[in-house]
Amino acid sequence: MAIWTSDLEPITSGVIVDQPADLAAVLAVFHGALHHIASADYNQAQIAAWGAVSPGDWQQRLEKGLTWVALTQGEVSAMICGRPDGYLDLRYTYPDYVGQGNASGLLQRLEQVLRDSNVKTIFTGASITAPPFFMQHGYTLIAERQVMVRGQQFINFRLQHDLFDF
């Protein structure tokens, strides 16, 4: 995993999410996005279910994935985690940094790494809140689905993007 500043100039290489403090910063981005952005589209029971994540499970997902964070003034402002098969697993921006290009830059980085690996399509399962962001970046809405997360039903959207469609 690499660490990137908000303008995506590489500042170092290596694993950032290798200590509890690093994981805590990434989880803070997730919880901030969940409680201050996605909460406009979900009820309290859904937010509680979605937010009840296991730090150990997240640690494994981040370590196994293609994971980057954006740093703004030394703080983790956004994160992205994809898989080598083209699945975009996680993408969150801390509320104070929405609209500043952090998530867009991270998405572009992930897409380029996947292109360089000859992955033809990137795809994701997105919350109600996320499709406008993805569609702004050329993703196509494929399907609306109902998913269960810790006993709560959510609307989820499958979106995908052809990485070689210029």
Short mmCIF file of N, CA and C in Angstrom, two decimals:
data_model
loop_
_atom_site.label_atom_id
_atom_site.label_comp_id
_atom_site.label_asym_id
_atom_site.label_seq_id
_atom_site.Cartn_x
_atom_site.Cartn_y
_atom_site.Cartn_z
N MET A 1 0.84 -1.16 0.00
CA MET A 1 0.00 0.00 0.00
C MET A 1 0.89 1.23 0.00
N ALA A 2 0.48 2.27 -0.65
CA ALA A 2 1.23 3.52 -0.70
C ALA A 2 0.45 4.61 0.00
N ILE A 3 1.15 5.57 0.49
CA ILE A 3 0.53 6.74 1.10
C ILE A 3 0.61 7.86 0.08
N TRP A 4 -0.49 8.58 -0.10
CA TRP A 4 -0.53 9.67 -1.07
C TRP A 4 -1.06 10.91 -0.41
N THR A 5 -0.54 12.05 -0.80
CA THR A 5 -1.08 13.31 -0.31
C THR A 5 -2.36 13.61 -1.07
N SER A 6 -3.03 14.68 -0.71
CA SER A 6 -4.30 14.99 -1.35
C SER A 6 -4.14 15.26 -2.84
N ASP A 7 -2.96 15.71 -3.27
CA ASP A 7 -2.76 15.91 -4.71
C ASP A 7 -2.08 14.70 -5.35
N LEU A 8 -2.01 13.61 -4.63
CA LEU A 8 -1.51 12.33 -5.09
C LEU A 8 -0.05 12.35 -5.50
N GLU A 9 0.73 13.20 -4.88
CA GLU A 9 2.17 13.11 -5.04
C GLU A 9 2.65 12.06 -4.04
N PRO A 10 3.37 11.04 -4.51
CA PRO A 10 3.79 10.00 -3.56
C PRO A 10 4.76 10.59 -2.54
N ILE A 11 4.51 10.27 -1.28
CA ILE A 11 5.42 10.75 -0.24
C ILE A 11 6.22 9.62 0.40
N THR A 12 5.75 8.41 0.25
CA THR A 12 6.48 7.27 0.78
C THR A 12 5.81 6.00 0.28
N SER A 13 6.47 4.89 0.43
CA SER A 13 5.86 3.60 0.13
C SER A 13 5.86 2.77 1.39
N GLY A 14 5.07 1.75 1.39
CA GLY A 14 5.02 0.87 2.54
C GLY A 14 3.61 0.77 3.06
N VAL A 15 3.47 0.06 4.12
CA VAL A 15 2.15 -0.17 4.69
C VAL A 15 1.87 0.91 5.71
N ILE A 16 0.75 1.60 5.53
CA ILE A 16 0.35 2.58 6.53
C ILE A 16 -0.54 1.93 7.58
N VAL A 17 -1.36 0.99 7.17
CA VAL A 17 -2.31 0.38 8.10
C VAL A 17 -1.65 -0.84 8.74
N ASP A 18 -0.56 -0.58 9.42
CA ASP A 18 0.16 -1.70 10.04
C ASP A 18 0.26 -1.55 11.56
N GLN A 19 -0.37 -0.54 12.09
CA GLN A 19 -0.38 -0.32 13.53
C GLN A 19 -1.80 0.06 13.94
N PRO A 20 -2.15 -0.15 15.19
CA PRO A 20 -3.51 0.22 15.62
C PRO A 20 -3.86 1.67 15.33
N ALA A 21 -2.90 2.59 15.47
CA ALA A 21 -3.19 4.00 15.21
C ALA A 21 -3.52 4.24 13.75
N ASP A 22 -2.83 3.53 12.83
CA ASP A 22 -3.10 3.66 11.41
C ASP A 22 -4.49 3.14 11.07
N LEU A 23 -4.80 1.96 11.59
CA LEU A 23 -6.12 1.39 11.35
C LEU A 23 -7.19 2.30 11.95
N ALA A 24 -6.92 2.86 13.11
CA ALA A 24 -7.88 3.76 13.74
C ALA A 24 -8.16 4.97 12.85
N ALA A 25 -7.14 5.49 12.18
CA ALA A 25 -7.34 6.64 11.29
C ALA A 25 -8.22 6.27 10.11
N VAL A 26 -8.02 5.09 9.54
CA VAL A 26 -8.84 4.64 8.41
C VAL A 26 -10.28 4.39 8.88
N LEU A 27 -10.43 3.77 10.04
CA LEU A 27 -11.77 3.53 10.56
C LEU A 27 -12.47 4.85 10.90
N ALA A 28 -11.72 5.86 11.32
CA ALA A 28 -12.31 7.17 11.59
C ALA A 28 -12.88 7.78 10.31
N VAL A 29 -12.20 7.57 9.19
CA VAL A 29 -12.72 8.04 7.90
C VAL A 29 -14.03 7.32 7.60
N PHE A 30 -14.03 6.00 7.75
CA PHE A 30 -15.24 5.21 7.52
C PHE A 30 -16.39 5.69 8.40
N HIS A 31 -16.16 5.78 9.70
CA HIS A 31 -17.23 6.18 10.62
C HIS A 31 -17.67 7.61 10.38
N GLY A 32 -16.74 8.49 10.05
CA GLY A 32 -17.13 9.87 9.73
C GLY A 32 -18.03 9.92 8.52
N ALA A 33 -17.66 9.18 7.47
CA ALA A 33 -18.48 9.14 6.26
C ALA A 33 -19.85 8.52 6.55
N LEU A 34 -19.85 7.48 7.33
CA LEU A 34 -21.10 6.79 7.65
C LEU A 34 -22.04 7.68 8.46
N HIS A 35 -21.53 8.27 9.52
CA HIS A 35 -22.38 9.02 10.45
C HIS A 35 -22.71 10.44 9.98
N HIS A 36 -21.93 11.00 9.07
CA HIS A 36 -22.16 12.38 8.67
C HIS A 36 -22.53 12.54 7.20
N ILE A 37 -22.37 11.50 6.40
CA ILE A 37 -22.72 11.60 4.98
C ILE A 37 -23.82 10.59 4.66
N ALA A 38 -23.54 9.30 4.83
CA ALA A 38 -24.50 8.25 4.48
C ALA A 38 -25.73 8.28 5.40
N SER A 39 -25.60 8.85 6.58
CA SER A 39 -26.73 8.88 7.51
C SER A 39 -27.92 9.65 6.96
N ALA A 40 -27.71 10.48 5.95
CA ALA A 40 -28.83 11.17 5.32
C ALA A 40 -29.73 10.21 4.55
N ASP A 41 -29.19 9.05 4.20
CA ASP A 41 -29.93 8.09 3.38
C ASP A 41 -30.36 6.83 4.13
N TYR A 42 -29.98 6.70 5.39
CA TYR A 42 -30.25 5.48 6.15
C TYR A 42 -30.79 5.82 7.53
N ASN A 43 -31.55 4.87 8.11
CA ASN A 43 -32.06 5.09 9.46
C ASN A 43 -31.01 4.66 10.49
N GLN A 44 -31.29 4.95 11.76
CA GLN A 44 -30.31 4.69 12.82
C GLN A 44 -29.97 3.20 12.96
N ALA A 45 -30.95 2.32 12.79
CA ALA A 45 -30.67 0.88 12.88
C ALA A 45 -29.73 0.44 11.76
N GLN A 46 -29.94 0.96 10.57
CA GLN A 46 -29.06 0.62 9.45
C GLN A 46 -27.65 1.16 9.68
N ILE A 47 -27.54 2.38 10.16
CA ILE A 47 -26.23 2.97 10.44
C ILE A 47 -25.50 2.14 11.50
N ALA A 48 -26.21 1.74 12.54
CA ALA A 48 -25.60 0.93 13.59
C ALA A 48 -25.12 -0.41 13.04
N ALA A 49 -25.93 -1.04 12.20
CA ALA A 49 -25.54 -2.33 11.63
C ALA A 49 -24.34 -2.18 10.71
N TRP A 50 -24.35 -1.18 9.86
CA TRP A 50 -23.27 -0.95 8.90
C TRP A 50 -21.98 -0.60 9.64
N GLY A 51 -22.11 0.15 10.71
CA GLY A 51 -20.94 0.61 11.45
C GLY A 51 -20.33 -0.41 12.39
N ALA A 52 -21.00 -1.52 12.62
CA ALA A 52 -20.51 -2.53 13.57
C ALA A 52 -19.48 -3.42 12.90
N VAL A 53 -18.38 -2.82 12.49
CA VAL A 53 -17.34 -3.56 11.78
C VAL A 53 -16.30 -4.08 12.77
N SER A 54 -15.64 -5.15 12.37
CA SER A 54 -14.56 -5.72 13.15
C SER A 54 -13.24 -5.11 12.67
N PRO A 55 -12.51 -4.42 13.56
CA PRO A 55 -11.22 -3.88 13.14
C PRO A 55 -10.29 -4.96 12.57
N GLY A 56 -10.33 -6.16 13.12
CA GLY A 56 -9.50 -7.24 12.60
C GLY A 56 -9.87 -7.63 11.18
N ASP A 57 -11.17 -7.68 10.90
CA ASP A 57 -11.62 -7.97 9.53
C ASP A 57 -11.19 -6.88 8.57
N TRP A 58 -11.33 -5.64 8.99
CA TRP A 58 -10.91 -4.53 8.13
C TRP A 58 -9.41 -4.58 7.90
N GLN A 59 -8.65 -4.88 8.93
CA GLN A 59 -7.20 -4.97 8.80
C GLN A 59 -6.84 -5.97 7.71
N GLN A 60 -7.49 -7.14 7.73
CA GLN A 60 -7.22 -8.17 6.73
C GLN A 60 -7.64 -7.70 5.33
N ARG A 61 -8.80 -7.07 5.21
CA ARG A 61 -9.25 -6.58 3.90
C ARG A 61 -8.25 -5.56 3.34
N LEU A 62 -7.79 -4.66 4.18
CA LEU A 62 -6.87 -3.62 3.73
C LEU A 62 -5.52 -4.21 3.34
N GLU A 63 -5.05 -5.17 4.10
CA GLU A 63 -3.75 -5.79 3.81
C GLU A 63 -3.79 -6.62 2.53
N LYS A 64 -4.91 -7.28 2.27
CA LYS A 64 -5.03 -8.13 1.09
C LYS A 64 -5.35 -7.33 -0.17
N GLY A 65 -5.84 -6.12 0.01
CA GLY A 65 -6.30 -5.34 -1.12
C GLY A 65 -5.25 -4.40 -1.68
N LEU A 66 -5.66 -3.71 -2.72
CA LEU A 66 -4.90 -2.61 -3.29
C LEU A 66 -5.42 -1.38 -2.57
N THR A 67 -4.70 -0.94 -1.57
CA THR A 67 -5.21 0.06 -0.64
C THR A 67 -4.34 1.30 -0.63
N TRP A 68 -5.00 2.45 -0.72
CA TRP A 68 -4.32 3.74 -0.59
C TRP A 68 -5.16 4.65 0.27
N VAL A 69 -4.49 5.60 0.88
CA VAL A 69 -5.16 6.66 1.60
C VAL A 69 -4.69 7.99 1.04
N ALA A 70 -5.53 9.01 1.16
CA ALA A 70 -5.13 10.38 0.85
C ALA A 70 -4.85 11.06 2.18
N LEU A 71 -3.77 11.81 2.22
CA LEU A 71 -3.43 12.59 3.40
C LEU A 71 -3.62 14.06 3.05
N THR A 72 -4.30 14.76 3.92
CA THR A 72 -4.47 16.20 3.78
C THR A 72 -4.00 16.82 5.08
N GLN A 73 -2.98 17.65 5.00
CA GLN A 73 -2.37 18.27 6.17
C GLN A 73 -2.03 17.22 7.23
N GLY A 74 -1.51 16.09 6.76
CA GLY A 74 -1.06 15.04 7.66
C GLY A 74 -2.14 14.12 8.21
N GLU A 75 -3.39 14.35 7.84
CA GLU A 75 -4.49 13.52 8.32
C GLU A 75 -5.04 12.67 7.19
N VAL A 76 -5.48 11.46 7.52
CA VAL A 76 -6.12 10.61 6.52
C VAL A 76 -7.46 11.25 6.18
N SER A 77 -7.61 11.64 4.93
CA SER A 77 -8.83 12.33 4.50
C SER A 77 -9.75 11.45 3.65
N ALA A 78 -9.18 10.41 3.04
CA ALA A 78 -9.97 9.50 2.21
C ALA A 78 -9.21 8.18 2.10
N MET A 79 -9.93 7.14 1.75
CA MET A 79 -9.29 5.83 1.57
C MET A 79 -10.01 5.07 0.47
N ILE A 80 -9.24 4.14 -0.13
CA ILE A 80 -9.82 3.27 -1.14
C ILE A 80 -9.14 1.91 -1.02
N CYS A 81 -9.91 0.86 -1.26
CA CYS A 81 -9.36 -0.49 -1.24
C CYS A 81 -10.06 -1.29 -2.33
N GLY A 82 -9.28 -1.80 -3.24
CA GLY A 82 -9.81 -2.64 -4.31
C GLY A 82 -9.11 -3.98 -4.30
N ARG A 83 -9.59 -4.87 -5.14
CA ARG A 83 -8.96 -6.19 -5.27
C ARG A 83 -8.35 -6.31 -6.65
N PRO A 84 -7.38 -7.18 -6.79
CA PRO A 84 -6.74 -7.37 -8.11
C PRO A 84 -7.69 -7.84 -9.21
N ASP A 85 -8.85 -8.40 -8.85
CA ASP A 85 -9.81 -8.85 -9.87
C ASP A 85 -10.69 -7.71 -10.38
N GLY A 86 -10.52 -6.49 -9.84
CA GLY A 86 -11.29 -5.35 -10.29
C GLY A 86 -12.43 -4.96 -9.37
N TYR A 87 -12.61 -5.66 -8.26
CA TYR A 87 -13.68 -5.29 -7.33
C TYR A 87 -13.22 -4.15 -6.44
N LEU A 88 -13.97 -3.05 -6.44
CA LEU A 88 -13.70 -1.94 -5.54
C LEU A 88 -14.45 -2.21 -4.25
N ASP A 89 -13.73 -2.54 -3.20
CA ASP A 89 -14.32 -2.99 -1.94
C ASP A 89 -14.73 -1.84 -1.04
N LEU A 90 -13.86 -0.87 -0.86
CA LEU A 90 -14.11 0.22 0.09
C LEU A 90 -13.68 1.55 -0.53
N ARG A 91 -14.50 2.60 -0.32
CA ARG A 91 -14.12 3.95 -0.72
C ARG A 91 -14.88 4.92 0.17
N TYR A 92 -14.13 5.64 0.99
CA TYR A 92 -14.75 6.58 1.92
C TYR A 92 -13.92 7.86 2.00
N THR A 93 -14.62 8.96 2.24
CA THR A 93 -13.98 10.25 2.44
C THR A 93 -14.49 10.83 3.75
N TYR A 94 -13.57 11.37 4.55
CA TYR A 94 -13.97 12.03 5.78
C TYR A 94 -14.79 13.27 5.42
N PRO A 95 -15.87 13.55 6.15
CA PRO A 95 -16.78 14.63 5.77
C PRO A 95 -16.11 16.00 5.52
N ASP A 96 -15.12 16.35 6.29
CA ASP A 96 -14.46 17.65 6.12
C ASP A 96 -13.75 17.79 4.78
N TYR A 97 -13.53 16.67 4.08
CA TYR A 97 -12.74 16.69 2.85
C TYR A 97 -13.53 16.32 1.60
N VAL A 98 -14.84 16.20 1.73
CA VAL A 98 -15.68 15.86 0.57
C VAL A 98 -15.59 16.98 -0.46
N GLY A 99 -15.48 16.61 -1.72
CA GLY A 99 -15.46 17.58 -2.80
C GLY A 99 -14.11 18.20 -3.08
N GLN A 100 -13.06 17.70 -2.43
CA GLN A 100 -11.73 18.27 -2.62
C GLN A 100 -10.85 17.43 -3.56
N GLY A 101 -11.42 16.37 -4.13
CA GLY A 101 -10.68 15.57 -5.10
C GLY A 101 -9.92 14.40 -4.53
N ASN A 102 -9.99 14.20 -3.23
CA ASN A 102 -9.24 13.09 -2.62
C ASN A 102 -9.72 11.73 -3.11
N ALA A 103 -11.02 11.49 -3.04
CA ALA A 103 -11.56 10.19 -3.48
C ALA A 103 -11.40 10.02 -4.99
N SER A 104 -11.56 11.10 -5.73
CA SER A 104 -11.39 11.01 -7.19
C SER A 104 -9.96 10.63 -7.53
N GLY A 105 -9.00 11.24 -6.87
CA GLY A 105 -7.60 10.90 -7.11
C GLY A 105 -7.28 9.47 -6.75
N LEU A 106 -7.82 9.00 -5.64
CA LEU A 106 -7.59 7.62 -5.24
C LEU A 106 -8.23 6.65 -6.23
N LEU A 107 -9.43 6.98 -6.70
CA LEU A 107 -10.11 6.14 -7.69
C LEU A 107 -9.29 6.08 -8.98
N GLN A 108 -8.78 7.21 -9.42
CA GLN A 108 -7.96 7.22 -10.63
C GLN A 108 -6.71 6.36 -10.44
N ARG A 109 -6.11 6.42 -9.27
CA ARG A 109 -4.92 5.61 -8.98
C ARG A 109 -5.26 4.13 -9.05
N LEU A 110 -6.33 3.72 -8.39
CA LEU A 110 -6.74 2.31 -8.40
C LEU A 110 -7.04 1.86 -9.83
N GLU A 111 -7.77 2.67 -10.57
CA GLU A 111 -8.09 2.31 -11.96
C GLU A 111 -6.83 2.15 -12.79
N GLN A 112 -5.84 3.01 -12.60
CA GLN A 112 -4.61 2.90 -13.37
C GLN A 112 -3.83 1.64 -13.02
N VAL A 113 -3.77 1.31 -11.75
CA VAL A 113 -3.09 0.08 -11.33
C VAL A 113 -3.79 -1.14 -11.95
N LEU A 114 -5.12 -1.13 -11.95
CA LEU A 114 -5.87 -2.24 -12.55
C LEU A 114 -5.64 -2.30 -14.06
N ARG A 115 -5.64 -1.15 -14.73
CA ARG A 115 -5.35 -1.11 -16.17
C ARG A 115 -3.97 -1.69 -16.45
N ASP A 116 -2.99 -1.29 -15.64
CA ASP A 116 -1.63 -1.77 -15.82
C ASP A 116 -1.54 -3.29 -15.64
N SER A 117 -2.51 -3.86 -14.92
CA SER A 117 -2.57 -5.31 -14.72
C SER A 117 -3.51 -5.97 -15.73
N ASN A 118 -3.96 -5.21 -16.72
CA ASN A 118 -4.85 -5.70 -17.78
C ASN A 118 -6.22 -6.14 -17.28
N VAL A 119 -6.67 -5.57 -16.18
CA VAL A 119 -8.04 -5.80 -15.72
C VAL A 119 -8.93 -4.92 -16.59
N LYS A 120 -9.95 -5.51 -17.17
CA LYS A 120 -10.77 -4.79 -18.14
C LYS A 120 -11.90 -3.98 -17.51
N THR A 121 -12.41 -4.46 -16.37
CA THR A 121 -13.58 -3.81 -15.76
C THR A 121 -13.38 -3.67 -14.26
N ILE A 122 -13.75 -2.52 -13.73
CA ILE A 122 -13.80 -2.32 -12.29
C ILE A 122 -15.28 -2.30 -11.91
N PHE A 123 -15.62 -2.91 -10.79
CA PHE A 123 -17.02 -2.99 -10.37
C PHE A 123 -17.11 -2.84 -8.86
N THR A 124 -18.28 -2.43 -8.40
CA THR A 124 -18.47 -2.21 -6.97
C THR A 124 -19.92 -2.42 -6.60
N GLY A 125 -20.16 -2.62 -5.32
CA GLY A 125 -21.48 -2.60 -4.73
C GLY A 125 -21.55 -1.34 -3.88
N ALA A 126 -22.38 -0.39 -4.26
CA ALA A 126 -22.38 0.92 -3.63
C ALA A 126 -23.67 1.20 -2.88
N SER A 127 -23.54 1.98 -1.84
CA SER A 127 -24.70 2.41 -1.06
C SER A 127 -25.54 3.40 -1.86
N ILE A 128 -26.68 3.77 -1.32
CA ILE A 128 -27.56 4.76 -1.95
C ILE A 128 -26.81 6.07 -2.17
N THR A 129 -25.93 6.39 -1.25
CA THR A 129 -25.22 7.66 -1.27
C THR A 129 -24.19 7.76 -2.39
N ALA A 130 -23.61 6.65 -2.81
CA ALA A 130 -22.42 6.66 -3.66
C ALA A 130 -22.62 6.72 -5.18
N PRO A 131 -23.72 6.25 -5.76
CA PRO A 131 -23.80 6.25 -7.23
C PRO A 131 -23.51 7.57 -7.93
N PRO A 132 -23.95 8.72 -7.42
CA PRO A 132 -23.61 9.96 -8.15
C PRO A 132 -22.10 10.16 -8.31
N PHE A 133 -21.34 9.84 -7.28
CA PHE A 133 -19.88 9.95 -7.38
C PHE A 133 -19.36 9.05 -8.49
N PHE A 134 -19.76 7.80 -8.47
CA PHE A 134 -19.25 6.85 -9.46
C PHE A 134 -19.71 7.19 -10.88
N MET A 135 -20.96 7.59 -11.03
CA MET A 135 -21.47 7.92 -12.35
C MET A 135 -20.77 9.15 -12.91
N GLN A 136 -20.37 10.06 -12.05
CA GLN A 136 -19.59 11.23 -12.46
C GLN A 136 -18.24 10.80 -13.04
N HIS A 137 -17.78 9.61 -12.65
CA HIS A 137 -16.50 9.09 -13.12
C HIS A 137 -16.66 8.03 -14.20
N GLY A 138 -17.82 7.99 -14.84
CA GLY A 138 -18.01 7.12 -15.99
C GLY A 138 -18.54 5.73 -15.68
N TYR A 139 -18.96 5.48 -14.44
CA TYR A 139 -19.49 4.17 -14.08
C TYR A 139 -20.93 4.06 -14.55
N THR A 140 -21.34 2.84 -14.86
CA THR A 140 -22.69 2.55 -15.29
C THR A 140 -23.41 1.78 -14.20
N LEU A 141 -24.64 2.18 -13.92
CA LEU A 141 -25.48 1.47 -12.96
C LEU A 141 -25.98 0.20 -13.62
N ILE A 142 -25.64 -0.95 -13.05
CA ILE A 142 -26.00 -2.25 -13.62
C ILE A 142 -27.26 -2.82 -12.98
N ALA A 143 -27.35 -2.71 -11.65
CA ALA A 143 -28.50 -3.31 -10.96
C ALA A 143 -28.69 -2.68 -9.59
N GLU A 144 -29.94 -2.65 -9.18
CA GLU A 144 -30.28 -2.30 -7.79
C GLU A 144 -30.54 -3.62 -7.07
N ARG A 145 -29.95 -3.75 -5.89
CA ARG A 145 -30.11 -5.00 -5.14
C ARG A 145 -30.53 -4.70 -3.71
N GLN A 146 -31.12 -5.70 -3.09
CA GLN A 146 -31.43 -5.65 -1.66
C GLN A 146 -30.43 -6.56 -0.97
N VAL A 147 -29.70 -6.02 0.03
CA VAL A 147 -28.72 -6.83 0.75
C VAL A 147 -29.00 -6.73 2.24
N MET A 148 -28.65 -7.79 2.95
CA MET A 148 -28.78 -7.81 4.40
C MET A 148 -27.40 -7.64 5.03
N VAL A 149 -27.32 -6.74 5.98
CA VAL A 149 -26.09 -6.51 6.73
C VAL A 149 -26.46 -6.51 8.21
N ARG A 150 -25.96 -7.51 8.92
CA ARG A 150 -26.20 -7.63 10.35
C ARG A 150 -27.67 -7.41 10.72
N GLY A 151 -28.54 -8.07 9.97
CA GLY A 151 -29.96 -8.05 10.25
C GLY A 151 -30.73 -6.85 9.69
N GLN A 152 -30.07 -5.97 8.99
CA GLN A 152 -30.74 -4.81 8.40
C GLN A 152 -30.70 -4.90 6.87
N GLN A 153 -31.81 -4.53 6.26
CA GLN A 153 -31.89 -4.56 4.81
C GLN A 153 -31.45 -3.21 4.24
N PHE A 154 -30.63 -3.29 3.19
CA PHE A 154 -30.11 -2.10 2.53
C PHE A 154 -30.36 -2.20 1.03
N ILE A 155 -30.54 -1.03 0.41
CA ILE A 155 -30.50 -0.96 -1.05
C ILE A 155 -29.03 -0.77 -1.42
N ASN A 156 -28.60 -1.54 -2.38
CA ASN A 156 -27.21 -1.53 -2.83
C ASN A 156 -27.22 -1.50 -4.35
N PHE A 157 -26.28 -0.80 -4.93
CA PHE A 157 -26.22 -0.68 -6.38
C PHE A 157 -24.94 -1.30 -6.92
N ARG A 158 -25.09 -2.11 -7.93
CA ARG A 158 -23.91 -2.63 -8.64
C ARG A 158 -23.60 -1.65 -9.76
N LEU A 159 -22.37 -1.16 -9.74
CA LEU A 159 -21.89 -0.26 -10.77
C LEU A 159 -20.61 -0.82 -11.34
N GLN A 160 -20.35 -0.51 -12.61
CA GLN A 160 -19.09 -0.96 -13.21
C GLN A 160 -18.61 0.06 -14.23
N HIS A 161 -17.34 -0.08 -14.57
CA HIS A 161 -16.71 0.85 -15.51
C HIS A 161 -15.69 0.09 -16.33
N ASP A 162 -15.77 0.25 -17.65
CA ASP A 162 -14.80 -0.35 -18.57
C ASP A 162 -13.53 0.46 -18.50
N LEU A 163 -12.44 -0.16 -18.08
CA LEU A 163 -11.18 0.55 -17.89
C LEU A 163 -10.45 0.86 -19.19
N PHE A 164 -10.87 0.25 -20.28
CA PHE A 164 -10.20 0.50 -21.56
C PHE A 164 -11.12 1.23 -22.53
N ASP A 165 -12.17 1.80 -22.04
CA ASP A 165 -13.10 2.58 -22.87
C ASP A 165 -12.74 4.04 -22.75
N PHE A 166 -11.87 4.50 -23.62
CA PHE A 166 -11.42 5.90 -23.56
C PHE A 166 -12.27 6.70 -24.49
#
